[in-house]
PDB file of N, CA and C in Angstrom:
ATOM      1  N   UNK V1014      77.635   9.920 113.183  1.00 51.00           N
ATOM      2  CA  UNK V1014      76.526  10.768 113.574  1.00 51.00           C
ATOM      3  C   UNK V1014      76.918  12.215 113.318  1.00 51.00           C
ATOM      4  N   UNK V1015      75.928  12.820 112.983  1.00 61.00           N
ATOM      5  CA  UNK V1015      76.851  14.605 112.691  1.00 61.00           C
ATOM      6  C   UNK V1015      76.181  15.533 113.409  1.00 61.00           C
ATOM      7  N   UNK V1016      76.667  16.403 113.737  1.00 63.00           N
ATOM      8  CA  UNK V1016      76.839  17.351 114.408  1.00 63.00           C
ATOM      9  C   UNK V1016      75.373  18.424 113.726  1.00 63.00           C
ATOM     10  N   UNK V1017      74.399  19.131 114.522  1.00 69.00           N
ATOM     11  CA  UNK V1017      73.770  20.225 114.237  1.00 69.00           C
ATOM     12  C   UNK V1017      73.993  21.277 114.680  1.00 69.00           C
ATOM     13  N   UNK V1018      74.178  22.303 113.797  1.00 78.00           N
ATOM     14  CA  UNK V1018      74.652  23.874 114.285  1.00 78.00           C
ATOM     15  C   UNK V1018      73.242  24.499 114.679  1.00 78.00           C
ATOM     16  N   UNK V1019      73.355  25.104 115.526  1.00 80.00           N
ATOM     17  CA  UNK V1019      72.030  26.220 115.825  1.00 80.00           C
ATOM     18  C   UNK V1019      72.569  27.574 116.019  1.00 80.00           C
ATOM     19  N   UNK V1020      72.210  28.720 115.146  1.00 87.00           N
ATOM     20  CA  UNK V1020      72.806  29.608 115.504  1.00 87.00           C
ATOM     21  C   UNK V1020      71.254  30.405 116.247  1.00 87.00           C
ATOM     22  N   UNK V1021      71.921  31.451 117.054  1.00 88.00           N
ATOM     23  CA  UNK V1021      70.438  32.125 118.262  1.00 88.00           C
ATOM     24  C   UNK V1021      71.058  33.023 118.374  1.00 88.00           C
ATOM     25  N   UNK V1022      69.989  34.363 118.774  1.00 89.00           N
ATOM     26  CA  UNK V1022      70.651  35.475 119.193  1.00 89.00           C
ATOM     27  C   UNK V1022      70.577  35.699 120.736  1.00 89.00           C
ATOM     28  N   UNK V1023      71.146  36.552 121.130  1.00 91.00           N
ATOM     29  CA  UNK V1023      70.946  37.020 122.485  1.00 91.00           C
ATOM     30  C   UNK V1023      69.655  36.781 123.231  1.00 91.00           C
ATOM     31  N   UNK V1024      68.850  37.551 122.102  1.00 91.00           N
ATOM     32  CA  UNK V1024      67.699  37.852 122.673  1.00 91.00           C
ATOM     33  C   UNK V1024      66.706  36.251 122.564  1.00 91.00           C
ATOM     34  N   UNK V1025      66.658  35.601 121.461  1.00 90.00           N
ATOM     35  CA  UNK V1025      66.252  33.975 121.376  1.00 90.00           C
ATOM     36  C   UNK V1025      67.107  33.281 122.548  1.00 90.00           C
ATOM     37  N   UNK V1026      67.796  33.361 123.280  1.00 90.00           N
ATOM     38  CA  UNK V1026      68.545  32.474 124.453  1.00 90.00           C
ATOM     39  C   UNK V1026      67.962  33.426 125.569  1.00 90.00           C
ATOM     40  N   UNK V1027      67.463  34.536 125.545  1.00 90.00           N
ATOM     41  CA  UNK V1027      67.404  34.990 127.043  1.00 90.00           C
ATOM     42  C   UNK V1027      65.118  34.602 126.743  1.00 90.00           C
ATOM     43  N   UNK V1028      64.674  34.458 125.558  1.00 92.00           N
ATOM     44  CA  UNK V1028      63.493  34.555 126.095  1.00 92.00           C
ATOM     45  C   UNK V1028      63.000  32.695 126.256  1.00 92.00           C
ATOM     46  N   UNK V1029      63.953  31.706 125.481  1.00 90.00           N
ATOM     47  CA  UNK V1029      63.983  30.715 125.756  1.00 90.00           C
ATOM     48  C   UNK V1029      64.327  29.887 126.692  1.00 90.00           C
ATOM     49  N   UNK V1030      65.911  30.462 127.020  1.00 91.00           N
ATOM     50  CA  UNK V1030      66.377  29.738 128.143  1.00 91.00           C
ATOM     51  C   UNK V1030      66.607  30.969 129.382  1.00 91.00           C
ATOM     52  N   UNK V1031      66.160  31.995 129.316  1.00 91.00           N
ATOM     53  CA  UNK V1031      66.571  32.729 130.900  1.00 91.00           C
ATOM     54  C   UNK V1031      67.977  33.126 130.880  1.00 91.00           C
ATOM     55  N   UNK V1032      68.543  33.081 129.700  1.00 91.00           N
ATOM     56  CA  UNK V1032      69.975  33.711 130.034  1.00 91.00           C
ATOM     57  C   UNK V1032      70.246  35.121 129.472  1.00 91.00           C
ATOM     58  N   UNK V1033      70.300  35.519 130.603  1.00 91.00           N
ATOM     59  CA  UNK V1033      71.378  36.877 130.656  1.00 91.00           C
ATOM     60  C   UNK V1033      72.020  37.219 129.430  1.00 91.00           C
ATOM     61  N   UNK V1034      72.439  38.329 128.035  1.00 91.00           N
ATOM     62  CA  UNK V1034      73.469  38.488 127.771  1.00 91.00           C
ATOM     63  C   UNK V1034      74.505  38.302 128.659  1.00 91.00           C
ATOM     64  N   UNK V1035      75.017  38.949 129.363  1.00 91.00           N
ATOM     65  CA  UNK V1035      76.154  38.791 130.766  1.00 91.00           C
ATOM     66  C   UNK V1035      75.977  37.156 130.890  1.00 91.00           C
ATOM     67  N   UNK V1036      75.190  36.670 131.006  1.00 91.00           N
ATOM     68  CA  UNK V1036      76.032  34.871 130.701  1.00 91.00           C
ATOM     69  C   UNK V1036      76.256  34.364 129.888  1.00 91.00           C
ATOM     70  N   UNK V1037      75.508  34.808 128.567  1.00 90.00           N
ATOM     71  CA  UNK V1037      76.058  34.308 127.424  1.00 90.00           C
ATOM     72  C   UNK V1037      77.776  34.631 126.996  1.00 90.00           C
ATOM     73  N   UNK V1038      77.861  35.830 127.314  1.00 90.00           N
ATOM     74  CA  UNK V1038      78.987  36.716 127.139  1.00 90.00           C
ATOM     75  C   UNK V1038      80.160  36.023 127.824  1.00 90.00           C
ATOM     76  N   UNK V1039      80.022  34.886 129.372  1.00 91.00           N
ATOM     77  CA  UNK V1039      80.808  34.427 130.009  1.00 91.00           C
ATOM     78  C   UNK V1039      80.596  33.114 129.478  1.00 91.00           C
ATOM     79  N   UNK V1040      79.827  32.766 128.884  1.00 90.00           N
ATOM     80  CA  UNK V1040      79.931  31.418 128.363  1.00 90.00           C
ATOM     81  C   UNK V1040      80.675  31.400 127.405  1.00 90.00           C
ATOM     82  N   UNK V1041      80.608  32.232 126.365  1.00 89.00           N
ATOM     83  CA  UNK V1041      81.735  32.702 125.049  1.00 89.00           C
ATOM     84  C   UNK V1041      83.089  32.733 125.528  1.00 89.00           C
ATOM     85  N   UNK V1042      83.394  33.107 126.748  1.00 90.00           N
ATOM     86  CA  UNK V1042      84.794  33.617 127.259  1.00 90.00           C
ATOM     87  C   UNK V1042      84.868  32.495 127.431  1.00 90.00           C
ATOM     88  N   UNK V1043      84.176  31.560 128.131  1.00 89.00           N
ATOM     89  CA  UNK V1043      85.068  30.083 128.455  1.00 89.00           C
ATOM     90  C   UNK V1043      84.631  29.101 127.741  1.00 89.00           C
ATOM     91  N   UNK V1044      84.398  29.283 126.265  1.00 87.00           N
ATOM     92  CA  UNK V1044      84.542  28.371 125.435  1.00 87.00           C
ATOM     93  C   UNK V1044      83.083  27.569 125.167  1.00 87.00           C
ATOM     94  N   UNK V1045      82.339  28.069 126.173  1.00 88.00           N
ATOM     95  CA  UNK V1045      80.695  26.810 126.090  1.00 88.00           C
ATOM     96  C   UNK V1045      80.125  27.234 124.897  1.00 88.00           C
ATOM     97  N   UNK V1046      80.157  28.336 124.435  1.00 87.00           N
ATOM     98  CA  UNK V1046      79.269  28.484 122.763  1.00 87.00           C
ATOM     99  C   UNK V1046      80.675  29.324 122.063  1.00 87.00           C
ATOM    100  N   UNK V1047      79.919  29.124 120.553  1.00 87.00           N
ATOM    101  CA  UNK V1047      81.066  30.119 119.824  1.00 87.00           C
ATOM    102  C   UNK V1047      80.039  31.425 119.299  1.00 87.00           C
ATOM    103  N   UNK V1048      80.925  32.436 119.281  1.00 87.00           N
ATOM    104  CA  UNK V1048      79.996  33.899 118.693  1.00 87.00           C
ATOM    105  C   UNK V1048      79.828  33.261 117.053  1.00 87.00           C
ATOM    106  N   UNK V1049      78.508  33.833 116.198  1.00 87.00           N
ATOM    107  CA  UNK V1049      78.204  33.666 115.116  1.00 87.00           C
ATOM    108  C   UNK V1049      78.965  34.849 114.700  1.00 87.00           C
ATOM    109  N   UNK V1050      79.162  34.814 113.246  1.00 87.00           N
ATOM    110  CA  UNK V1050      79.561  36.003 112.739  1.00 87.00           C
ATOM    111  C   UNK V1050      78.699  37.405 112.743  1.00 87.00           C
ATOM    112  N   UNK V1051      77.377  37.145 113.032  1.00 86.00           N
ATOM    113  CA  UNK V1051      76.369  38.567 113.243  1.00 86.00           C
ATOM    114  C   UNK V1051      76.570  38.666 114.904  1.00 86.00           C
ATOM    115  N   UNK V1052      76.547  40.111 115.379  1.00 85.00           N
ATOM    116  CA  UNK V1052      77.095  40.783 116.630  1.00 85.00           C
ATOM    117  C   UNK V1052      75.434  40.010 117.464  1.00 85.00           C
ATOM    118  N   UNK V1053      75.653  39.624 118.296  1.00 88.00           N
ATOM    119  CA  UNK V1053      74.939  39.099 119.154  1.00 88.00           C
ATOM    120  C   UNK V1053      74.482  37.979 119.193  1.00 88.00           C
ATOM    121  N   UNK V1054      74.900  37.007 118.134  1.00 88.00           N
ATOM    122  CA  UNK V1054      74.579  35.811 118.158  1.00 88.00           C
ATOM    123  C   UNK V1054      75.632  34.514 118.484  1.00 88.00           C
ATOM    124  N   UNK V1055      74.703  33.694 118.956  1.00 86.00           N
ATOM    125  CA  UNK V1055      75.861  32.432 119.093  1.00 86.00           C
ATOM    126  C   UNK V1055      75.371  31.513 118.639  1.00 86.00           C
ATOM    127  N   UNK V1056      76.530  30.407 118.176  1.00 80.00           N
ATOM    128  CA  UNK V1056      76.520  29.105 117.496  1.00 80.00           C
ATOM    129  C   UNK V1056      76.554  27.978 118.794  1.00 80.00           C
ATOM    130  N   UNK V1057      75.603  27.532 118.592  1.00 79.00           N
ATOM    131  CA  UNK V1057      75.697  26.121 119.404  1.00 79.00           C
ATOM    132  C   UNK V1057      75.517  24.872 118.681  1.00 79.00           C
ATOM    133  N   UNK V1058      76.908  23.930 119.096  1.00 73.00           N
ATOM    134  CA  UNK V1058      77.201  23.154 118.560  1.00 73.00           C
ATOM    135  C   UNK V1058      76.530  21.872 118.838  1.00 73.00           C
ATOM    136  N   UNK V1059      75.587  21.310 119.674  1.00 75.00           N
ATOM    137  CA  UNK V1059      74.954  20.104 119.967  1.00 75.00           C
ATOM    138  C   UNK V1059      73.666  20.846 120.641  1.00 75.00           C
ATOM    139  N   UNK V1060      72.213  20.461 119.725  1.00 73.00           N
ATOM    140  CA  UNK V1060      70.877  20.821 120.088  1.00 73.00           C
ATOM    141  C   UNK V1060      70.639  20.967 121.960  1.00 73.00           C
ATOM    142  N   UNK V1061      71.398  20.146 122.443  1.00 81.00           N
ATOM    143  CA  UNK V1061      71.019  19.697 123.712  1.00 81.00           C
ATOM    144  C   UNK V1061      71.561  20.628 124.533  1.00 81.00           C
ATOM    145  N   UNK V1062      72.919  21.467 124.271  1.00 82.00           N
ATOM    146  CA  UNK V1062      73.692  21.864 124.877  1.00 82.00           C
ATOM    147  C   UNK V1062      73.321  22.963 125.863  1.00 82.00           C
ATOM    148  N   UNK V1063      72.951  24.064 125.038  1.00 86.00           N
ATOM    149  CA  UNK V1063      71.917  25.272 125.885  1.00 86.00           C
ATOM    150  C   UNK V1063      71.171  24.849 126.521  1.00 86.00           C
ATOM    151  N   UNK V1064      70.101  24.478 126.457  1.00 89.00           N
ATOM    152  CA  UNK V1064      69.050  24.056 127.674  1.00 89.00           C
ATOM    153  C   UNK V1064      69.751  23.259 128.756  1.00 89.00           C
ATOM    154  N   UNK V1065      70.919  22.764 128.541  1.00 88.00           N
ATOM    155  CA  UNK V1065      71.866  21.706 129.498  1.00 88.00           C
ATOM    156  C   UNK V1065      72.247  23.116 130.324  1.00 88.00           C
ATOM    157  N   UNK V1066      73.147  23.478 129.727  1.00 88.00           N
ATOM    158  CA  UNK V1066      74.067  25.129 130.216  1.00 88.00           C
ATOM    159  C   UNK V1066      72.960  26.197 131.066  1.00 88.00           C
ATOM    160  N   UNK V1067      71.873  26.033 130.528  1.00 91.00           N
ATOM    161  CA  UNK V1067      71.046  26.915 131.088  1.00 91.00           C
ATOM    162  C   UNK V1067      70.337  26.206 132.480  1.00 91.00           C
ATOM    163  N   UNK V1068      70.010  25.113 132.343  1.00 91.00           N
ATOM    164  CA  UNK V1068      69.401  23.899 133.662  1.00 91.00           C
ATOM    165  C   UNK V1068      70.462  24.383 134.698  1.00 91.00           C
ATOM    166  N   UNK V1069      71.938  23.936 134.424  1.00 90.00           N
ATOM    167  CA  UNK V1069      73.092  23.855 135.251  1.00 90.00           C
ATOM    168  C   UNK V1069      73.623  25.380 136.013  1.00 90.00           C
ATOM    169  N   UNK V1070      72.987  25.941 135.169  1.00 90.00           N
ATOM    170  CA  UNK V1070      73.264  27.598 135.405  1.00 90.00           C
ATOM    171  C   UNK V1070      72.395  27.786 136.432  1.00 90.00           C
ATOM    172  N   UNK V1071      70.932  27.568 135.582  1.00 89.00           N
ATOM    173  CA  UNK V1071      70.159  28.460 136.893  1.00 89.00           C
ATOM    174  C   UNK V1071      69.691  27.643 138.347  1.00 89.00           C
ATOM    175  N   UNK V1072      69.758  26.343 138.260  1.00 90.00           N
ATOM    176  CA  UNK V1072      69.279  25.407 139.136  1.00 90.00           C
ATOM    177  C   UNK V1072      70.808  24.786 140.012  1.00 90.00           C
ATOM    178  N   UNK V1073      71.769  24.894 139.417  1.00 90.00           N
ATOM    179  CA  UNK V1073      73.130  24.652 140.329  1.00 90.00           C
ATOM    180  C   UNK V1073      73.761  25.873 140.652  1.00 90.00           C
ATOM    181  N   UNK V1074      73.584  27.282 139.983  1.00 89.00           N
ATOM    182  CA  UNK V1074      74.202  28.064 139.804  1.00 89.00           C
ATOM    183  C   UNK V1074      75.515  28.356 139.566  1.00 89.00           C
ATOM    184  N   UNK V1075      76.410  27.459 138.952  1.00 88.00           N
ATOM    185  CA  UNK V1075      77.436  26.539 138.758  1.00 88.00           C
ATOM    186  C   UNK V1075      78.121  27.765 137.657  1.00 88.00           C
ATOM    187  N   UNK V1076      79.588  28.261 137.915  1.00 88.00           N
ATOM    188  CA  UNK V1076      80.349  28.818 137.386  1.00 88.00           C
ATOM    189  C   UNK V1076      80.681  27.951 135.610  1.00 88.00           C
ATOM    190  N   UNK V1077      81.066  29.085 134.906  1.00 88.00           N
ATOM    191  CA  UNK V1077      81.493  28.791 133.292  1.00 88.00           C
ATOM    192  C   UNK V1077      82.476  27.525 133.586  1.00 88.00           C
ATOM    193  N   UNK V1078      83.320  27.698 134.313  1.00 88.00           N
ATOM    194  CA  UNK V1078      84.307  26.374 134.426  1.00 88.00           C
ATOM    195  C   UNK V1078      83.871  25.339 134.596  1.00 88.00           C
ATOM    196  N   UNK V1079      83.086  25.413 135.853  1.00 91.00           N
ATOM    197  CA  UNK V1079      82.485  23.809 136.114  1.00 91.00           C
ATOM    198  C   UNK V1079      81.743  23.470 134.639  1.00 91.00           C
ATOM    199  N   UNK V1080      80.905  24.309 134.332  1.00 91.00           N
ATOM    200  CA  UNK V1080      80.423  23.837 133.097  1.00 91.00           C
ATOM    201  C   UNK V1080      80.905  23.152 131.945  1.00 91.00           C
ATOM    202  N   UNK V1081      82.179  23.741 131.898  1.00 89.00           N
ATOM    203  CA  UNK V1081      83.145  23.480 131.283  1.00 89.00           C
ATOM    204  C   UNK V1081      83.642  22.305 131.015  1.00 89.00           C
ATOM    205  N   UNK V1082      83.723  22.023 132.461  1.00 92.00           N
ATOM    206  CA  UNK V1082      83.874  20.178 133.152  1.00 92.00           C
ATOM    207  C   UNK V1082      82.906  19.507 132.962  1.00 92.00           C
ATOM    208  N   UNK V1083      81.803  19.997 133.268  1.00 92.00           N
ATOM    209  CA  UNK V1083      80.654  18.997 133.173  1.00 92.00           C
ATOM    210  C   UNK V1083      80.402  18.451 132.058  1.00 92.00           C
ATOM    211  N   UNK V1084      80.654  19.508 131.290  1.00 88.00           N
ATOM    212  CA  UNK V1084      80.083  18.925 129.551  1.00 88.00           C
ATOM    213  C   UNK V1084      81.196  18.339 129.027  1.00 88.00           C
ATOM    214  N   UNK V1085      82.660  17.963 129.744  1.00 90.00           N
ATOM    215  CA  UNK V1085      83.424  17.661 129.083  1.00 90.00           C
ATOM    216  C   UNK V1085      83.789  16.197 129.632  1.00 90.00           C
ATOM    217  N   UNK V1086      83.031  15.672 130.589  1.00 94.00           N
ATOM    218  CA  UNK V1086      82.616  14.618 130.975  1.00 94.00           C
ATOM    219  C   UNK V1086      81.734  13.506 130.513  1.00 94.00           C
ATOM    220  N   UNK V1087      80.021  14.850 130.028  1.00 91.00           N
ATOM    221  CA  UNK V1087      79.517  14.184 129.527  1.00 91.00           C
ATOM    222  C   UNK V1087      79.844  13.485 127.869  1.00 91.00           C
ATOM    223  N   UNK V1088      80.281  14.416 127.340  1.00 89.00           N
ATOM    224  CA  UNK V1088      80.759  14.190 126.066  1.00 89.00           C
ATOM    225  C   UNK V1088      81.677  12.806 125.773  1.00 89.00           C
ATOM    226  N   UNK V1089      82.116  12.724 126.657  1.00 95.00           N
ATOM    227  CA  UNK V1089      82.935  11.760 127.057  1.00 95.00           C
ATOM    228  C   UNK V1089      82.384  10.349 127.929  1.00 95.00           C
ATOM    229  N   UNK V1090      81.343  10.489 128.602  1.00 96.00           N
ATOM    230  CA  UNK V1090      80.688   9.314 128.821  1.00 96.00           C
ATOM    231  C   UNK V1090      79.785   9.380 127.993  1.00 96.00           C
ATOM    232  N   UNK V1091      79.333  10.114 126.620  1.00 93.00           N
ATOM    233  CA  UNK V1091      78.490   9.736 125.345  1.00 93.00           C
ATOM    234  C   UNK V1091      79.529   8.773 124.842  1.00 93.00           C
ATOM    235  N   UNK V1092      80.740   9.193 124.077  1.00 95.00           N
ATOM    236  CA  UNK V1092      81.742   8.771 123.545  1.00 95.00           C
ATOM    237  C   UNK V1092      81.994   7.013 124.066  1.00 95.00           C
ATOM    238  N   UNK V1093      82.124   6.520 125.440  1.00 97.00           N
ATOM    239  CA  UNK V1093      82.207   5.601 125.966  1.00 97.00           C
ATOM    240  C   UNK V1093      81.260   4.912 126.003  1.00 97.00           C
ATOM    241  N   UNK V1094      79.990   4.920 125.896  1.00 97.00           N
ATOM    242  CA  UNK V1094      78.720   4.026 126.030  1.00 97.00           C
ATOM    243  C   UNK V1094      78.598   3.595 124.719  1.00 97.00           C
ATOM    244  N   UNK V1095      79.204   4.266 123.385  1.00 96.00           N
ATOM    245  CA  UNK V1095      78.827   4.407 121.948  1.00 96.00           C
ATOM    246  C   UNK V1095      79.958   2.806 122.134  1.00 96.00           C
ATOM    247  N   UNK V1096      81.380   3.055 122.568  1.00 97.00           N
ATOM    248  CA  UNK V1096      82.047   2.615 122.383  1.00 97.00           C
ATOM    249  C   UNK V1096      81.392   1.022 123.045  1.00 97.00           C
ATOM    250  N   UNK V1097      80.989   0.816 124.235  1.00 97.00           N
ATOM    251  CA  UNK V1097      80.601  -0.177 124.704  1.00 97.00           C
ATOM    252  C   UNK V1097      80.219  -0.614 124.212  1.00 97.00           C
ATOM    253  N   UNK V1098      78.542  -0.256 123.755  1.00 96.00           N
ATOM    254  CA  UNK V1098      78.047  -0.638 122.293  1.00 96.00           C
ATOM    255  C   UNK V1098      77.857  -1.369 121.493  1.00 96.00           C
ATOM    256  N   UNK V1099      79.378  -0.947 120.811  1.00 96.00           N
ATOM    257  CA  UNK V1099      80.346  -1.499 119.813  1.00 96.00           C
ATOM    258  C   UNK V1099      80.404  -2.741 119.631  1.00 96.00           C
ATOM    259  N   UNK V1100      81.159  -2.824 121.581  1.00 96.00           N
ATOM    260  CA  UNK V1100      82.212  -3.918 121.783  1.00 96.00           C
ATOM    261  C   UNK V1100      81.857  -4.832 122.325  1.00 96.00           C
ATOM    262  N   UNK V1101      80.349  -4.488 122.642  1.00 96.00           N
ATOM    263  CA  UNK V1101      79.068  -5.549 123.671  1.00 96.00           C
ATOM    264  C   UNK V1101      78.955  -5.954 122.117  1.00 96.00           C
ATOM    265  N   UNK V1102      78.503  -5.814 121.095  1.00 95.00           N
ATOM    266  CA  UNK V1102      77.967  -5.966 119.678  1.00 95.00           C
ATOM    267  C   UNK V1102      79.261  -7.240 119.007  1.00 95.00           C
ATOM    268  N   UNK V1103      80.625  -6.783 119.461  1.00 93.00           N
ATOM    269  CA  UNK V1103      81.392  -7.603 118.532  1.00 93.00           C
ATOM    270  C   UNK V1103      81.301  -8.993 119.543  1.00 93.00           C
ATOM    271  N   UNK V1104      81.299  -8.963 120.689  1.00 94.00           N
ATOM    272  CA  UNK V1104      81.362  -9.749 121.741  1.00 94.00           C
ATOM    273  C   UNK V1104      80.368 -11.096 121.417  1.00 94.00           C
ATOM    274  N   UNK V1105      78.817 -10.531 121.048  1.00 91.00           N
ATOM    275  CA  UNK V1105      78.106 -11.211 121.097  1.00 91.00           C
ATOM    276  C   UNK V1105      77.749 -11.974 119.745  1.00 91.00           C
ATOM    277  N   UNK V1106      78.803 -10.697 118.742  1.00 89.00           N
ATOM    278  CA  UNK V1106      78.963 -11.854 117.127  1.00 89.00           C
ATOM    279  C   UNK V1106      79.941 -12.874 117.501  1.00 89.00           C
ATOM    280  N   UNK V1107      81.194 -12.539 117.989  1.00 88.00           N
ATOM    281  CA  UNK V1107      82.126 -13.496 118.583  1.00 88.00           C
ATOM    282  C   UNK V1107      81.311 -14.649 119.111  1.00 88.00           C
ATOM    283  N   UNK V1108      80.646 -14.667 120.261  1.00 88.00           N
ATOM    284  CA  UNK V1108      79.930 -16.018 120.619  1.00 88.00           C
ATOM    285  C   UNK V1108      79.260 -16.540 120.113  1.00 88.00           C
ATOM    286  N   UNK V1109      78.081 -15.951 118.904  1.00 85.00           N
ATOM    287  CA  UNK V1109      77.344 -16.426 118.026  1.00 85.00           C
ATOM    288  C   UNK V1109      78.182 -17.233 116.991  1.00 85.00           C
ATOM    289  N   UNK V1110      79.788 -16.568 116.498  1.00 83.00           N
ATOM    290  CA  UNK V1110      79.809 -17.438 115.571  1.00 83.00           C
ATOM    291  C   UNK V1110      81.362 -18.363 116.644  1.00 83.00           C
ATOM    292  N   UNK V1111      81.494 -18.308 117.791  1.00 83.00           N
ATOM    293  CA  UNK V1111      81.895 -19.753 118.353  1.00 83.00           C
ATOM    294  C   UNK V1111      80.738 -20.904 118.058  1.00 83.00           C
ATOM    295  N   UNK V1112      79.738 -20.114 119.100  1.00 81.00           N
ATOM    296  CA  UNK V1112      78.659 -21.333 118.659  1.00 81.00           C
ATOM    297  C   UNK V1112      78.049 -21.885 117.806  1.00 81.00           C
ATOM    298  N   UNK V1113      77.727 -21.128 116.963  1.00 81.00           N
ATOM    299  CA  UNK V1113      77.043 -21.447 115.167  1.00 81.00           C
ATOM    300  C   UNK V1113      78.324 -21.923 114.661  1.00 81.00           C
ATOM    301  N   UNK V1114      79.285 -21.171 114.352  1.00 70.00           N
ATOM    302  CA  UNK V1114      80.603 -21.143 113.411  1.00 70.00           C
ATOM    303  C   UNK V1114      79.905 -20.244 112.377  1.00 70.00           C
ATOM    304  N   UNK V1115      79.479 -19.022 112.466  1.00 56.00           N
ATOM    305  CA  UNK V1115      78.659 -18.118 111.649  1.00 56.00           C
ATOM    306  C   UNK V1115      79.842 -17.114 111.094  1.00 56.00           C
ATOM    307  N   UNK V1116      79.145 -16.115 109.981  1.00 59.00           N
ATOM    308  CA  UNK V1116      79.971 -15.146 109.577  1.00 59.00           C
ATOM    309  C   UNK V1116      80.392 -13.831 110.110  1.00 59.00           C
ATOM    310  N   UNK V1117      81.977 -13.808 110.674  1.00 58.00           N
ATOM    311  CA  UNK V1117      81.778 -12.271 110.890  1.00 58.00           C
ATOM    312  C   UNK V1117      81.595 -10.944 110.297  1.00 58.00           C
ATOM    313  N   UNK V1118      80.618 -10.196 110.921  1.00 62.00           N
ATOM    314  CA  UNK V1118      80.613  -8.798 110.284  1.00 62.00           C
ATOM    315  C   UNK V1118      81.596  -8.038 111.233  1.00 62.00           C
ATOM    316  N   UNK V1119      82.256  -6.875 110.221  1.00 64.00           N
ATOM    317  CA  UNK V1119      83.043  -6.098 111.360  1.00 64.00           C
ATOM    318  C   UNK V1119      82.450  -4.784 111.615  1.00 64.00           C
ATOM    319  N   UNK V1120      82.270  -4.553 112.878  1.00 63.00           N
ATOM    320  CA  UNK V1120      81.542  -3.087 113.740  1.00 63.00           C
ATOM    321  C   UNK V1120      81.947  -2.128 113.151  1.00 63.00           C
ATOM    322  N   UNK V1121      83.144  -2.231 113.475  1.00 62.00           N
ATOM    323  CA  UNK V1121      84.241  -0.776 112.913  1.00 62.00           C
ATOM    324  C   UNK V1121      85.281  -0.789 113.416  1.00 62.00           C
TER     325      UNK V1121
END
């Protein structure tokens, strides 16, 4: 699956999502977006991410760190469900071809 870049400026994140320069600026410091190469803009690396950062911001009021954590959780229970998936998928070729004696395909 690949990755979409969005790059936004200051001013596109504060009239979209309600953020502050001054939070964007602390989100940069702790790693939640990267600066674009033009002065006021940032790169966000997963479509979902800002409006996530911004929900968690203004409705938990939740410091850059926790954020930090949070998304580094979720990323990680994406990562694990993909994996389940997988392994629910090879599981159920496994029993299909106990029972048939069918061909295996391999997941990955």
């Amino acid at each position: 699956m690949e990755t979409t870049f969005i790059t936004l400026t200051f001013q596109e994140c504060s009239v979209r999502y309600g953020l502050a320069p001054a939070d964007l600026h602390e989100f940069l410091q702790a790693g939640l977006l990267r600066a674009a190469p033009a002065p006021e803009t940032v790169i966000v690396d997963e479509p979902d991410d800002l409006p996530r950062l911004a929900r968690l911001h203004h409705e938990l009021g939740l410091a850059p760190e926790a954020l930090d954590i949070i998304l580094a959780m979720r990323q990680r229970l994406v990562r694990l469900q993909a994996t389940l998936a997988r392994e629910t998928a090879r599981a159920r070729q496994l029993e299909d071809f106990l029972l048939r004696n069918s061909v295996l395909e391999d997941f990955g």
